[in-house]
Amino acid sequence: MRDNDPVSIEVNNESGVAVDEAEVAALARSVLDAMRVHQQAELSVVMVDEASIEQLHIQWMDEPGPTDVLSFPMDELRPGKDDEEPEPGLLGDIVLCPQVAQKQARAAGHSFEEELLLLTTHGILHLLGYDHAEPEEEKEMFGLQRKLLLTFLSTRGKV
């Protein structure tokens, strides 16, 4: 992690579900550091209820029903490379639905917190241009998502 990291990560919980917002912000910071995103990038994470995310899902994806996470990239930032300085800018917004995350966590047999952190990581990777529409893209994105999440959880003594 960088010293005196000025990355701006704003977490707002409007969902009505208790969430460890500091842990979500810490994970986001860890992922942004690992992906070499510029120190002055900005990220917003908003948690909303099922009705709100369903409206966004219909409006932006033309798909009915609530979903778990939506990503809204701003400046189309990409992960930094070892041999070049990353670009500053607005990474974008991630919208999460804790109610959907709770259901998915139960179905997957892991904790609500792990599901929410997984979805946050997933959303950040989408903001950085990763996708999972094709099998090879899915393999790359989900592998990276798992690595980033496990690395973070191990630093927290949760693996």
PDB file of N, CA, C and O in Angstrom, residues 14 22 24 26 42 51 53-54 56 60 64 66 72 79 99 106 112 114 123 134 141:
ATOM      1  N   GLU A  14     -27.198   3.459   1.593  1.00  0.00           N
ATOM      2  CA  GLU A  14     -28.584   3.927   1.575  1.00  0.00           C
ATOM      3  C   GLU A  14     -29.549   2.748   1.555  1.00  0.00           C
ATOM      4  O   GLU A  14     -30.733   2.910   1.270  1.00  0.00           O
ATOM      5  N   ALA A  22     -16.291   0.725   6.447  1.00  0.00           N
ATOM      6  CA  ALA A  22     -14.832   0.882   6.521  1.00  0.00           C
ATOM      7  C   ALA A  22     -14.128  -0.306   5.871  1.00  0.00           C
ATOM      8  O   ALA A  22     -13.099  -0.136   5.198  1.00  0.00           O
ATOM      9  N   VAL A  24     -15.358  -2.183   3.415  1.00  0.00           N
ATOM     10  CA  VAL A  24     -15.564  -2.040   1.969  1.00  0.00           C
ATOM     11  C   VAL A  24     -14.554  -1.025   1.408  1.00  0.00           C
ATOM     12  O   VAL A  24     -13.931  -1.264   0.379  1.00  0.00           O
ATOM     13  N   ALA A  26     -11.643  -0.220   2.734  1.00  0.00           N
ATOM     14  CA  ALA A  26     -10.300  -0.807   2.837  1.00  0.00           C
ATOM     15  C   ALA A  26     -10.053  -1.790   1.697  1.00  0.00           C
ATOM     16  O   ALA A  26      -8.970  -1.814   1.103  1.00  0.00           O
ATOM     17  N   GLU A  42     -10.663   8.645  -8.118  1.00  0.00           N
ATOM     18  CA  GLU A  42     -11.818   8.755  -7.228  1.00  0.00           C
ATOM     19  C   GLU A  42     -12.796   7.624  -7.528  1.00  0.00           C
ATOM     20  O   GLU A  42     -13.068   7.327  -8.685  1.00  0.00           O
ATOM     21  N   ALA A  51     -35.411  -2.237  -4.713  1.00  0.00           N
ATOM     22  CA  ALA A  51     -36.220  -1.439  -5.638  1.00  0.00           C
ATOM     23  C   ALA A  51     -35.342  -0.452  -6.414  1.00  0.00           C
ATOM     24  O   ALA A  51     -35.510  -0.277  -7.634  1.00  0.00           O
ATOM     25  N   ILE A  53     -32.025  -0.653  -7.053  1.00  0.00           N
ATOM     26  CA  ILE A  53     -31.107  -1.299  -8.004  1.00  0.00           C
ATOM     27  C   ILE A  53     -31.883  -1.899  -9.172  1.00  0.00           C
ATOM     28  O   ILE A  53     -31.386  -1.932 -10.301  1.00  0.00           O
ATOM     29  N   GLU A  54     -33.122  -2.309  -8.916  1.00  0.00           N
ATOM     30  CA  GLU A  54     -33.943  -2.815 -10.016  1.00  0.00           C
ATOM     31  C   GLU A  54     -34.216  -1.700 -11.026  1.00  0.00           C
ATOM     32  O   GLU A  54     -34.139  -1.922 -12.241  1.00  0.00           O
ATOM     33  N   LEU A  56     -32.315   0.904 -11.656  1.00  0.00           N
ATOM     34  CA  LEU A  56     -31.064   1.122 -12.392  1.00  0.00           C
ATOM     35  C   LEU A  56     -30.803  -0.014 -13.378  1.00  0.00           C
ATOM     36  O   LEU A  56     -30.325   0.220 -14.494  1.00  0.00           O
ATOM     37  N   TRP A  60     -30.349   0.966 -17.224  1.00  0.00           N
ATOM     38  CA  TRP A  60     -29.030   0.904 -17.857  1.00  0.00           C
ATOM     39  C   TRP A  60     -28.727  -0.405 -18.572  1.00  0.00           C
ATOM     40  O   TRP A  60     -27.916  -0.426 -19.490  1.00  0.00           O
ATOM     41  N   PRO A  64     -34.949  -6.800 -16.366  1.00  0.00           N
ATOM     42  CA  PRO A  64     -35.832  -6.684 -15.206  1.00  0.00           C
ATOM     43  C   PRO A  64     -35.232  -7.339 -13.963  1.00  0.00           C
ATOM     44  O   PRO A  64     -34.328  -8.162 -14.056  1.00  0.00           O
ATOM     45  N   PRO A  66     -34.012  -7.078  -9.622  1.00  0.00           N
ATOM     46  CA  PRO A  66     -32.834  -6.532  -8.937  1.00  0.00           C
ATOM     47  C   PRO A  66     -31.589  -7.333  -9.298  1.00  0.00           C
ATOM     48  O   PRO A  66     -31.675  -8.500  -9.659  1.00  0.00           O
ATOM     49  N   PHE A  72     -20.499   1.902 -13.087  1.00  0.00           N
ATOM     50  CA  PHE A  72     -20.657   3.037 -13.981  1.00  0.00           C
ATOM     51  C   PHE A  72     -19.312   3.748 -14.124  1.00  0.00           C
ATOM     52  O   PHE A  72     -18.981   4.629 -13.337  1.00  0.00           O
ATOM     53  N   PRO A  79      -5.909  -0.340 -15.507  1.00  0.00           N
ATOM     54  CA  PRO A  79      -4.845  -0.650 -14.541  1.00  0.00           C
ATOM     55  C   PRO A  79      -3.516  -0.087 -15.021  1.00  0.00           C
ATOM     56  O   PRO A  79      -3.237  -0.054 -16.228  1.00  0.00           O
ATOM     57  N   GLN A  99     -29.175  -6.535   0.001  1.00  0.00           N
ATOM     58  CA  GLN A  99     -30.222  -7.551   0.114  1.00  0.00           C
ATOM     59  C   GLN A  99     -29.967  -8.709  -0.855  1.00  0.00           C
ATOM     60  O   GLN A  99     -30.102  -9.881  -0.490  1.00  0.00           O
ATOM     61  N   ARG A 106     -25.901 -16.707   1.208  1.00  0.00           N
ATOM     62  CA  ARG A 106     -26.532 -17.926   1.749  1.00  0.00           C
ATOM     63  C   ARG A 106     -26.453 -19.056   0.732  1.00  0.00           C
ATOM     64  O   ARG A 106     -26.102 -20.184   1.061  1.00  0.00           O
ATOM     65  N   PHE A 112     -22.017 -12.965   4.442  1.00  0.00           N
ATOM     66  CA  PHE A 112     -22.517 -11.764   3.788  1.00  0.00           C
ATOM     67  C   PHE A 112     -21.360 -10.805   3.508  1.00  0.00           C
ATOM     68  O   PHE A 112     -21.258 -10.232   2.416  1.00  0.00           O
ATOM     69  N   GLU A 114     -18.177 -11.456   3.031  1.00  0.00           N
ATOM     70  CA  GLU A 114     -17.359 -11.951   1.920  1.00  0.00           C
ATOM     71  C   GLU A 114     -18.052 -11.692   0.580  1.00  0.00           C
ATOM     72  O   GLU A 114     -17.401 -11.304  -0.395  1.00  0.00           O
ATOM     73  N   GLY A 123     -17.067  -5.159  -9.112  1.00  0.00           N
ATOM     74  CA  GLY A 123     -17.443  -3.852  -9.641  1.00  0.00           C
ATOM     75  C   GLY A 123     -16.244  -3.009 -10.036  1.00  0.00           C
ATOM     76  O   GLY A 123     -16.239  -2.356 -11.079  1.00  0.00           O
ATOM     77  N   GLU A 134     -17.246 -13.236 -22.581  1.00  0.00           N
ATOM     78  CA  GLU A 134     -16.662 -14.372 -23.293  1.00  0.00           C
ATOM     79  C   GLU A 134     -15.937 -15.279 -22.302  1.00  0.00           C
ATOM     80  O   GLU A 134     -15.421 -14.798 -21.286  1.00  0.00           O
ATOM     81  N   MET A 141     -11.020 -12.463 -15.625  1.00  0.00           N
ATOM     82  CA  MET A 141     -11.605 -11.554 -14.643  1.00  0.00           C
ATOM     83  C   MET A 141     -11.866 -12.259 -13.316  1.00  0.00           C
ATOM     84  O   MET A 141     -11.533 -11.742 -12.258  1.00  0.00           O
TER      85      MET A 141
END
